[in-house]
XYZ file of C-alpha atoms in Angstrom:
553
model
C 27.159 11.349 -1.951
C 26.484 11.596 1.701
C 22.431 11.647 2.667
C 21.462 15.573 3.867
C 20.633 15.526 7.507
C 18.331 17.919 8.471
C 19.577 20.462 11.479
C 18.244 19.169 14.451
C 19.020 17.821 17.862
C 20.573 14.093 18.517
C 18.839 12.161 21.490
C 20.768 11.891 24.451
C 19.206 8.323 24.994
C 19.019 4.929 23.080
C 16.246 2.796 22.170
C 16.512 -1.167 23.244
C 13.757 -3.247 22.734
C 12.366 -5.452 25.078
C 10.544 -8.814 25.050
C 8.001 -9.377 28.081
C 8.817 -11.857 30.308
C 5.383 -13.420 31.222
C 1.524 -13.220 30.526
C -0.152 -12.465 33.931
C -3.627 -12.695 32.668
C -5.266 -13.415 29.182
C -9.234 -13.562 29.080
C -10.460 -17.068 28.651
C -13.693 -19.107 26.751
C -14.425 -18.570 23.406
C -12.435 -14.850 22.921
C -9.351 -16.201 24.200
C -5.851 -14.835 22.573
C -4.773 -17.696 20.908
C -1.109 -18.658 20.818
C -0.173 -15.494 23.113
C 2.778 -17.341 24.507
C 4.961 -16.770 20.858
C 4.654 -13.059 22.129
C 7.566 -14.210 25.017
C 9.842 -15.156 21.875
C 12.385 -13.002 20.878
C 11.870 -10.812 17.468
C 13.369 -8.702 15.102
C 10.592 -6.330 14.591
C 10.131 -6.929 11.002
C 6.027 -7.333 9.826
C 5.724 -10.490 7.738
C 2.711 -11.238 5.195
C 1.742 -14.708 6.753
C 3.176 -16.395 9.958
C 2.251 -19.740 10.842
C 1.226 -19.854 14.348
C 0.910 -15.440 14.903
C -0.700 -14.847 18.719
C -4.665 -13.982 16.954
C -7.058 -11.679 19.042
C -10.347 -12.180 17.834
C -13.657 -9.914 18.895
C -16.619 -11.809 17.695
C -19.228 -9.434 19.582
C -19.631 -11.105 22.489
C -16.249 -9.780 24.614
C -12.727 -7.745 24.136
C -10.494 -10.391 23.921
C -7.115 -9.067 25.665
C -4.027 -9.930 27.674
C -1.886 -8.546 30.259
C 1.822 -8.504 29.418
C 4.767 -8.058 32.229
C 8.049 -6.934 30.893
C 9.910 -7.529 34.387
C 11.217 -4.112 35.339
C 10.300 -0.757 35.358
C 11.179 1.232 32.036
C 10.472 4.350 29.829
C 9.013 4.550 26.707
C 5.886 2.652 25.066
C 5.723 -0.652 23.305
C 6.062 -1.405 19.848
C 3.197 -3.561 18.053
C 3.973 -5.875 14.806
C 1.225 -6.948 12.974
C 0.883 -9.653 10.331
C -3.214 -10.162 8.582
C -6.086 -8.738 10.386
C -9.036 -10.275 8.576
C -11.187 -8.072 6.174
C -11.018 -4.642 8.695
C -7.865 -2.422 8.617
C -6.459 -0.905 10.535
C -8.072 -2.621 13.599
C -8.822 -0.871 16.797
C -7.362 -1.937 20.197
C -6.981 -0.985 23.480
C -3.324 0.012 25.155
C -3.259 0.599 28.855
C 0.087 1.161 30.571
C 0.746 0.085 34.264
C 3.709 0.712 36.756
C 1.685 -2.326 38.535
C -0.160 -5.121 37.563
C -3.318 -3.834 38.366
C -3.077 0.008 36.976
C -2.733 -1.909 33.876
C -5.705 -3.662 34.517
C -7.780 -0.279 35.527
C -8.908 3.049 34.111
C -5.691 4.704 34.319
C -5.648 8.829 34.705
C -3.809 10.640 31.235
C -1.952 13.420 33.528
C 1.943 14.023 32.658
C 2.036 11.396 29.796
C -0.919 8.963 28.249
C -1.409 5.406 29.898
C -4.701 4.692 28.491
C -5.591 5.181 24.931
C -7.518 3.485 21.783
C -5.394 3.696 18.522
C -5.311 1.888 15.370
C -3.174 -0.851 13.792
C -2.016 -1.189 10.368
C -2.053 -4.918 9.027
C 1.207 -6.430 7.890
C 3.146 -3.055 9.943
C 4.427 -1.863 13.302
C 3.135 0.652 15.236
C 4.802 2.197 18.710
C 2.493 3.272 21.277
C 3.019 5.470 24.364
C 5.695 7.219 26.233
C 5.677 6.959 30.218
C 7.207 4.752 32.684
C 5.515 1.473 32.857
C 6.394 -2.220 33.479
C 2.798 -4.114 32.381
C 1.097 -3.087 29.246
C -2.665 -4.658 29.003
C -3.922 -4.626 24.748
C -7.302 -5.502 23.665
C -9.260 -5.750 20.557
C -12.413 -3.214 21.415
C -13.279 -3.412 17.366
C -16.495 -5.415 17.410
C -16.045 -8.498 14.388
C -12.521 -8.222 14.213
C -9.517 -10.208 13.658
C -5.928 -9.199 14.404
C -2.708 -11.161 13.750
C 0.443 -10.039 16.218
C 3.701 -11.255 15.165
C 5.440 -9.394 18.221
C 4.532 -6.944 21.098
C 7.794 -5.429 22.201
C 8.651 -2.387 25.488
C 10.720 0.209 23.441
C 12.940 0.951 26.590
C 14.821 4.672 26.443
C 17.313 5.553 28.613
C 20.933 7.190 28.581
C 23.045 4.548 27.479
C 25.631 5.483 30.736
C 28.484 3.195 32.152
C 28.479 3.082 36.364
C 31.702 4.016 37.680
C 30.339 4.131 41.353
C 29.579 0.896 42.877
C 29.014 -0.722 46.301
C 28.360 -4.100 47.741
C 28.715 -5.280 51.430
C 28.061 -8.398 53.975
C 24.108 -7.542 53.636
C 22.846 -8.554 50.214
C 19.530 -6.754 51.197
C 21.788 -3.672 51.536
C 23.457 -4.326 47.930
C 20.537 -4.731 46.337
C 18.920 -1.463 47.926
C 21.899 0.174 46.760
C 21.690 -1.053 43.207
C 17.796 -0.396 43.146
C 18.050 3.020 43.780
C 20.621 3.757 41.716
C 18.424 2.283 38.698
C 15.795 4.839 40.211
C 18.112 7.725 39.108
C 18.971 6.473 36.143
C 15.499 6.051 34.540
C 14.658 9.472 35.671
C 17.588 11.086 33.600
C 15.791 11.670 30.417
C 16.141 14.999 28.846
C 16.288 16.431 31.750
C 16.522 15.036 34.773
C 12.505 14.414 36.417
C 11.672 13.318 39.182
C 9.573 9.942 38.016
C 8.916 8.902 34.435
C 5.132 8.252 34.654
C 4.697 10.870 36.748
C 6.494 13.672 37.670
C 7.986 14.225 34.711
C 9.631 17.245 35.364
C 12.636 19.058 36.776
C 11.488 19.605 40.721
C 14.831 21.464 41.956
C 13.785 20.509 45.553
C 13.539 16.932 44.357
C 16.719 16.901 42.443
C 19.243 17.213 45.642
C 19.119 13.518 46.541
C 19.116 12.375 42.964
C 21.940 14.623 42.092
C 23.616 13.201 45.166
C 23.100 9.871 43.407
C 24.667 10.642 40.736
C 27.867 12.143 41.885
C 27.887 8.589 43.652
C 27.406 6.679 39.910
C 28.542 8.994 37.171
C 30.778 11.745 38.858
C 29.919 15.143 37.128
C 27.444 14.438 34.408
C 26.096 17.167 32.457
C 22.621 16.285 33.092
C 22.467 18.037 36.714
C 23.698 21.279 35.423
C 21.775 21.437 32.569
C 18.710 20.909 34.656
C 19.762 23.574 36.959
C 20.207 25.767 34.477
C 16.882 25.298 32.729
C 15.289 25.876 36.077
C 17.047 29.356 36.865
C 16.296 30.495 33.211
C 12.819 29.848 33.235
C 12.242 31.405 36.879
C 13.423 35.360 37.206
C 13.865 36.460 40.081
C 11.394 37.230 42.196
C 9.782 34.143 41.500
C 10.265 31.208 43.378
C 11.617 27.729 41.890
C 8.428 25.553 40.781
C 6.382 27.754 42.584
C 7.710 26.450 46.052
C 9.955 28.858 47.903
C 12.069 26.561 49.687
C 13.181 24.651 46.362
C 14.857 27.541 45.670
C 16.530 26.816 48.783
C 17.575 23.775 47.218
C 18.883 25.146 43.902
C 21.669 27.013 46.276
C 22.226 23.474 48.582
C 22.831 21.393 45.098
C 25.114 24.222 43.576
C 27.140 24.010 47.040
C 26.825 19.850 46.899
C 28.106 20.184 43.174
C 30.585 22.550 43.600
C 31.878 20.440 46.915
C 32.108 16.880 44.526
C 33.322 18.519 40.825
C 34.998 21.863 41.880
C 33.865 23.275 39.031
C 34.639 26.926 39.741
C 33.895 28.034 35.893
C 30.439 27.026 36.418
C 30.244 28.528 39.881
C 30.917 31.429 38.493
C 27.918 31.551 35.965
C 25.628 31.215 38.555
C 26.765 34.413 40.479
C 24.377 37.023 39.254
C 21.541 34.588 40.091
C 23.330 32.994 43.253
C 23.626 36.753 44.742
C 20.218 38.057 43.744
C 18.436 34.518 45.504
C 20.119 34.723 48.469
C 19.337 38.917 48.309
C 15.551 37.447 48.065
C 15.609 34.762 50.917
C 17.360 37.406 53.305
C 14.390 39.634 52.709
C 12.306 36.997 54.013
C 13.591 37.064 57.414
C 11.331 38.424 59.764
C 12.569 40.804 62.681
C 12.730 38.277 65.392
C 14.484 36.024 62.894
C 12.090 33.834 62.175
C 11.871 33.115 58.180
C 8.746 34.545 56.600
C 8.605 32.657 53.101
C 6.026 32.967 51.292
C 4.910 31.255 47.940
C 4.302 27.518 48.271
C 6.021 26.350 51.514
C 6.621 22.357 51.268
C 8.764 20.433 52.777
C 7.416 16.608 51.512
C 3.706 15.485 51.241
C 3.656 14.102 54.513
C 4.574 17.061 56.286
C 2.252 19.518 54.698
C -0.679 18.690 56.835
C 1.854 20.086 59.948
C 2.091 24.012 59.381
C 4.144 23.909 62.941
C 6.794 21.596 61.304
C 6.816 23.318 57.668
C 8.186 26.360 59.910
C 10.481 24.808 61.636
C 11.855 22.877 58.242
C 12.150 25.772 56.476
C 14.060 27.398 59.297
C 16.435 25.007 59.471
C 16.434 25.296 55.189
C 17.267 29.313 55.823
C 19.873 28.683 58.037
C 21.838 25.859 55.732
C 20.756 28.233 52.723
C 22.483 31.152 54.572
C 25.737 29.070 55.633
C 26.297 27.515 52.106
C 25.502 31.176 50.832
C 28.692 32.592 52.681
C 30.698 30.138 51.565
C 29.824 30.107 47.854
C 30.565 34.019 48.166
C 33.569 33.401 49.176
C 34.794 30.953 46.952
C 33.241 33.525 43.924
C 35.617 36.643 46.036
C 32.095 38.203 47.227
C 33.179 39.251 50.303
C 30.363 41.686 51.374
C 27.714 39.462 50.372
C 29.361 36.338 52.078
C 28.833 38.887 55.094
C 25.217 39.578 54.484
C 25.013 35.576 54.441
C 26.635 35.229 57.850
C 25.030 37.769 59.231
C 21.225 36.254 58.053
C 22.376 33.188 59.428
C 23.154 34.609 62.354
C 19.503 36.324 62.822
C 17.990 32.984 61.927
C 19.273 31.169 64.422
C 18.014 33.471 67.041
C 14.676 31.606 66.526
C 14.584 27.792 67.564
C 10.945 26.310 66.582
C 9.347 23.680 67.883
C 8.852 20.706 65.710
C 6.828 18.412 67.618
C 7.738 14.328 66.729
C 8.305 15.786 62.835
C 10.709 13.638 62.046
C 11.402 15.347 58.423
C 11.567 18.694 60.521
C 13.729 17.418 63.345
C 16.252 15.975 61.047
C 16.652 19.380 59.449
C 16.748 20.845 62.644
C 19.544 18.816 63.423
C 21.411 19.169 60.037
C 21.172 22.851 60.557
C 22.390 22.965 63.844
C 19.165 24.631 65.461
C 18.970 21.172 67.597
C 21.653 18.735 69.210
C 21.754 15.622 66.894
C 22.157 12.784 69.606
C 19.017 13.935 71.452
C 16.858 15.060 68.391
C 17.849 11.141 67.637
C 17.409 9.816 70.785
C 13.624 11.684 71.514
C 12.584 11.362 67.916
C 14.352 9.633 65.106
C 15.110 6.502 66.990
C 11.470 6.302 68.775
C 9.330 4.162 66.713
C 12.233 4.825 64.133
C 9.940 3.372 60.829
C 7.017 5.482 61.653
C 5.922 8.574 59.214
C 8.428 8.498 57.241
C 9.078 9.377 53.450
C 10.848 8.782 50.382
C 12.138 11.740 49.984
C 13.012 13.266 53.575
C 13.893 10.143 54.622
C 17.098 10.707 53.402
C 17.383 13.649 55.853
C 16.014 11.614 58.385
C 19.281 9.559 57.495
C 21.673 11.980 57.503
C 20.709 13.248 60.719
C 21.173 9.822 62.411
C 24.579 9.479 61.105
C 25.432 12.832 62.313
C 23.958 11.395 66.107
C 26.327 8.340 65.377
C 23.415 6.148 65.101
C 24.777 3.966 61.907
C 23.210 0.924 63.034
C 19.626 2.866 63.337
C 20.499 4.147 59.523
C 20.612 0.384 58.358
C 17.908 -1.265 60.304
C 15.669 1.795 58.612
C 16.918 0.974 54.811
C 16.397 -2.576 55.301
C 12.957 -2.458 56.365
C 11.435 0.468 54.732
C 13.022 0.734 51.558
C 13.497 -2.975 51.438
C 9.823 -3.489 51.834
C 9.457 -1.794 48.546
C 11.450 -4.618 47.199
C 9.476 -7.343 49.015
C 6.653 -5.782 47.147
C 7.903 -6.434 43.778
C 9.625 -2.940 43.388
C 12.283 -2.477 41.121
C 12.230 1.307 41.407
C 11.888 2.518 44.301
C 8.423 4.827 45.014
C 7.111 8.611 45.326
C 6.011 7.560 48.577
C 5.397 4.810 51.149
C 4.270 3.613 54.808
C 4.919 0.544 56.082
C 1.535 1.084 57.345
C 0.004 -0.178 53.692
C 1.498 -3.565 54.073
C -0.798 -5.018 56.057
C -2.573 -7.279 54.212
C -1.511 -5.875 50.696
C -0.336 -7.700 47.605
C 2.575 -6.562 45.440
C 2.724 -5.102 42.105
C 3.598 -8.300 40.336
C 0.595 -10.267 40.054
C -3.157 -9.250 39.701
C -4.949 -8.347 43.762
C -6.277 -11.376 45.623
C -9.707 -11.325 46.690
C -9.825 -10.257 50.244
C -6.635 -8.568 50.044
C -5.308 -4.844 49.256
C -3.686 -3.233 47.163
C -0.227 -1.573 47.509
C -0.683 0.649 44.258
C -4.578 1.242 43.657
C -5.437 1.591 47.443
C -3.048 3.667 49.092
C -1.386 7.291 48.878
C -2.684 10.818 49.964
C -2.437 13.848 48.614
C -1.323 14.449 45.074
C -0.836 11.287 44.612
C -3.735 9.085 45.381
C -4.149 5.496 44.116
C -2.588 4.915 40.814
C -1.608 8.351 40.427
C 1.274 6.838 42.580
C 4.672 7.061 41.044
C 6.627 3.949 41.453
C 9.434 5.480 39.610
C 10.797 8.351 41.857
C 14.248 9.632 41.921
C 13.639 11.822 45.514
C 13.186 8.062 46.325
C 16.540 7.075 46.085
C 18.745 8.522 48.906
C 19.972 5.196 50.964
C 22.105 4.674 47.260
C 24.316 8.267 48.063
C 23.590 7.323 52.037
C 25.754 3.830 51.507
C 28.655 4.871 49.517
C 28.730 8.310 51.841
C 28.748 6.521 54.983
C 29.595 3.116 54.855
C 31.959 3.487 52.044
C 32.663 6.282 53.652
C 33.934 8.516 51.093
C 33.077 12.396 51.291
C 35.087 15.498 49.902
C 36.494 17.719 51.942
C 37.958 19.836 49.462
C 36.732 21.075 46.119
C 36.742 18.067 43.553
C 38.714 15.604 45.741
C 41.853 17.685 45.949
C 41.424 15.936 49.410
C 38.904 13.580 50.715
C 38.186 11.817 53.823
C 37.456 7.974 54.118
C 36.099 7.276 57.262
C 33.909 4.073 56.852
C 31.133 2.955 59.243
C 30.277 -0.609 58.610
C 27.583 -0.863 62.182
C 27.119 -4.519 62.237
C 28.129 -5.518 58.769
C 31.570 -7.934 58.336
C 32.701 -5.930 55.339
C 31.703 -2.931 52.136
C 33.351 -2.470 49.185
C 33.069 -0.171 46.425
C 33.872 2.659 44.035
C 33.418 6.454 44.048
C 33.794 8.552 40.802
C 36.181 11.783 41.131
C 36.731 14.783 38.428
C 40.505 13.135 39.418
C 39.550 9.374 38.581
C 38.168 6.314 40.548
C 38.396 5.876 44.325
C 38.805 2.281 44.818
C 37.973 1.426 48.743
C 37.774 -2.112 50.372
C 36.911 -2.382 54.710
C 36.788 -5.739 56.462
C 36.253 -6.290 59.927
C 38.348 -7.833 61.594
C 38.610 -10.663 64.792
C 38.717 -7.031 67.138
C 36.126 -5.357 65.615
C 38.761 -2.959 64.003
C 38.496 -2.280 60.638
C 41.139 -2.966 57.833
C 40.549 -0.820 54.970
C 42.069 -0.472 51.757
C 42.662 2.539 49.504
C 43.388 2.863 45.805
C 42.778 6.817 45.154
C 43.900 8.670 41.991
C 47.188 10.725 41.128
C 46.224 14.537 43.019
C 44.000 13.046 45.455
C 45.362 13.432 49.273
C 43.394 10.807 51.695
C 42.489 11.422 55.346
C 40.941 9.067 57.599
């Protein structure tokens, strides 16, 4: 006879378990851990009565006795504590603090989104799992006063979607690779059951923040089920006339990723779900265009943190988001046999562009400007994305800032930029890449791995603005991770030009690298594509595309 199983709901994700790689700090004198290192063994998990030589924390009265464990790379999830004896007291108290860095795990951690800091009690002779966030240290200490704790094993219980990567991409720059593969891993930690933005903190579905990580994805997994469900949880829990999150230009967004999803998966079923809602948005954006054409949204109007000091280039960026809102409008309409409202969308459009704004040195609004067409792309690149080109920047809108350079032609501007901003993230001991960051903070700043020097700063506890000040700083964002989509895009150079790869273009553009190589997932199959430079600066690419799949160049 078969066991009952309740009705419930499987997990998308899998649990792997995860031995720390290194002690940064233990205390030291007379409440030392003793034996810590056996916690960098590998175990099974399995409490024992006795162990011969179990790492002991001991609190005689006099100090917390504690250590600070590094499990190498960012993950989500909590740890899992085995315990063998614990003296005469049980359970025994102790300390758990999570850390995305070193030294968060070290401090007083904030408790918003999920819990990084908390005091819970041990059985003897058990296991006990702890915490679910995005972490990569994990500091424990005995705070019970005349206490005695035996730990056979202190183990990250990792979950993730268990997902194979069809999409891939290497080149001449290793930097470049390794950006690619970094941000990539960025995505994939943020697909939990939905997909959020960062896994200590936002955990949420930010539509807004989902177009470069869905971007990401059609780069890795092709169409996984993940983006529309998270779509679709959005819409559902937002009627119309509210605004996505609260923010009226991520609802914007919600029509540029249906567009973007549509273009890469041609999935016109699910298109056409969406056309009740599709219509009655872009009914409620239209109605928020003034007289003289200038868009009047109201609700929360954001572009990225680092604009929203500027209200001159929030205008302008949402302008330019009205006018690409209004152009993918008419052509969703169309492809959905709305004739009359593809009109309506054409004719908005049309308004809009009557009104040019101003948007200063903005880069995240002049690179919309230029996406949109409200501004030439060579000189919005020339006067202001190529002038002092890794200045005031962002994580998220750099990607714009991106795609508006290759649009100008500037390739070579597009990789100098990923190498040096994004790249510094890796310098710093990233292995996600972060909500935010300014090259500005480097200066004198350790990284993440290790605890902070005296006389030097700290990347994580000492920087950020806004809503995301010291270690409220998420080192685990997927807006983060555009340069991943960027490379395959542009120097794979593989990009749809109709519906689900019935036909796509493969134009490559390598700037100064010798060669790229890669894969690109299709609802048809892979798109295998190989470029090499060769002695005449030509470039000799190779194509292996699937059966129904016509290639231009």
């Amino acid at each position: 006879m078969n066991m009952e199983t309740p009705a419930g709901k499987l997990d998308p994700r899998v649990r792997r378990f995860v031995t720390p790689k290194r002690i940064v700090w233990q205390n030291q004198g007379a409440d030392a851990p003793q034996n810590a290192t056996m916690l960098l063994k590998e175990d099974d998990g399995q409490a024992l009565l006795s162990l011969d030589r179990p790492c002991v924390l001991e609190n005689t009265g006099d100090g917390a006795p504690g250590l600070l464990l590094d499990f190498g790379v960012e993950l989500n999830g909590g740890v899992q504590i085995v315990t063998c004896r614990s003296g005469d007291a049980m359970p025994v108290t102790v300390r758990v603090r999570f850390g995305e860095s070193a030294s968060e795990a070290m401090g007083i951690t904030n408790n918003d989104h999920a819990m990084h800091d908390q005091v819970v009690r041990l059985p003897i002779m058990g296991n006990h799992e702890v915490g679910s966030t995005g972490f990569r240290f994990v500091r424990i200490d005995l705070v019970q006063e005349n206490a005695r704790i035996e730990i056979k094993s202190i183990r990250a219980v990792f979950l993730y979607r268990e997902l194979e990567y069809h999409g891939s991409f290497a080149c001449s720059d290793e930097r470049l690779s390794r950006i690619w593969a970094v941000g990539a891993r960025t995505v994939h930690l943020c697909m939990q059951d939905f997909l959020w933005d960062g896994i200590k903190r936002d955990r949420l579905v930010w539509i807004g923040d989902m177009h470069p990580e869905t971007a990401v994805i059609a780069s890795l997994f092709g169409a996984h089920p993940i983006v529309p469900a998270s779509l679709d949880m959005v819409r559902d829990t937002t009627p119309l006339p509210q605004w996505m999150n609260g923010i009226s230009s991520y609802s914007i967004w919600w029509v540029l990723i249906h567009e973007y999803w549509y273009a890469y998966q041609g999935d016109l079923d699910y298109l056409r779900r969406q056309r009740t809602y599709l219509l009655g948005v872009l009914d409620l954006l239209q109605s928020r265009i003034g007289p003289d054409g200038a868009e009047a949204l109201d609700g929360m109007r954001f572009l990225d943190w680092p604009s929203q000091a500027n209200p001159s280039a929030v205008h302008a960026g949402l302008q330019s988001l009205m006018v690409l809102a209004m152009d993918a409008g008419a052509r969703l309409c169309e492809v959905l046999g709305e004739s009359d409202a593809a009109l309506r969308c054409a004719d908005a459009a049309a308004r809009l562009r009557r009104h040019v704004p101003q948007a200063g040195m903005s880069k995240q609004a002049n690179a919309l400007l230029a996406l949109s067409g409200l501004a030439d792309a060579a000189e919005t690149n020339r006067r202001v994305l190529a002038n002092e080109p890794l200045s005031k920047l962002s994580t998220f809108y750099g990607y714009y800032v991106l795609q508006a350079r290759a649009r100008a032609g500037d390739y070579d501007g597009c990789l100098e930029v990923i190498r040096k901003y994004w790249g510094a993230m890796l310098d710093l001991g990233a292995t996600s890449f972060w909500e935010d960051f300014s090259l500005d903070w480097t200066a004198g700043a350790a990284g993440i791995e290790d605890l902070v020097p005296p006389g030097m700063k700290d990347i994580h506890g000492d920087f950020g603005d806004y809503c995301y000040k010291g270690f409220r700083h998420s080192l685990c964002h997927g807006w983060a991770a555009g340069p991943t989509a960027w490379l395959s895009e542009h120097v794979l150079g593989v990009r749809p030009t109709q519906p689900g790869f019935a036909e796509v273009a493969i134009r490559p553009h390598l700037g100064g690298l010798e060669w790229a190589e890669g894969t690109f997932p299709t609802p048809r199959g892979l798109i295998c594509v190989s470029h090499k430079r060769r002695g005449d600066g030509t470039i000799d690419s190779r194509i292996d595309a699937p059966a129904g799949v016509k290639v231009v160049r």
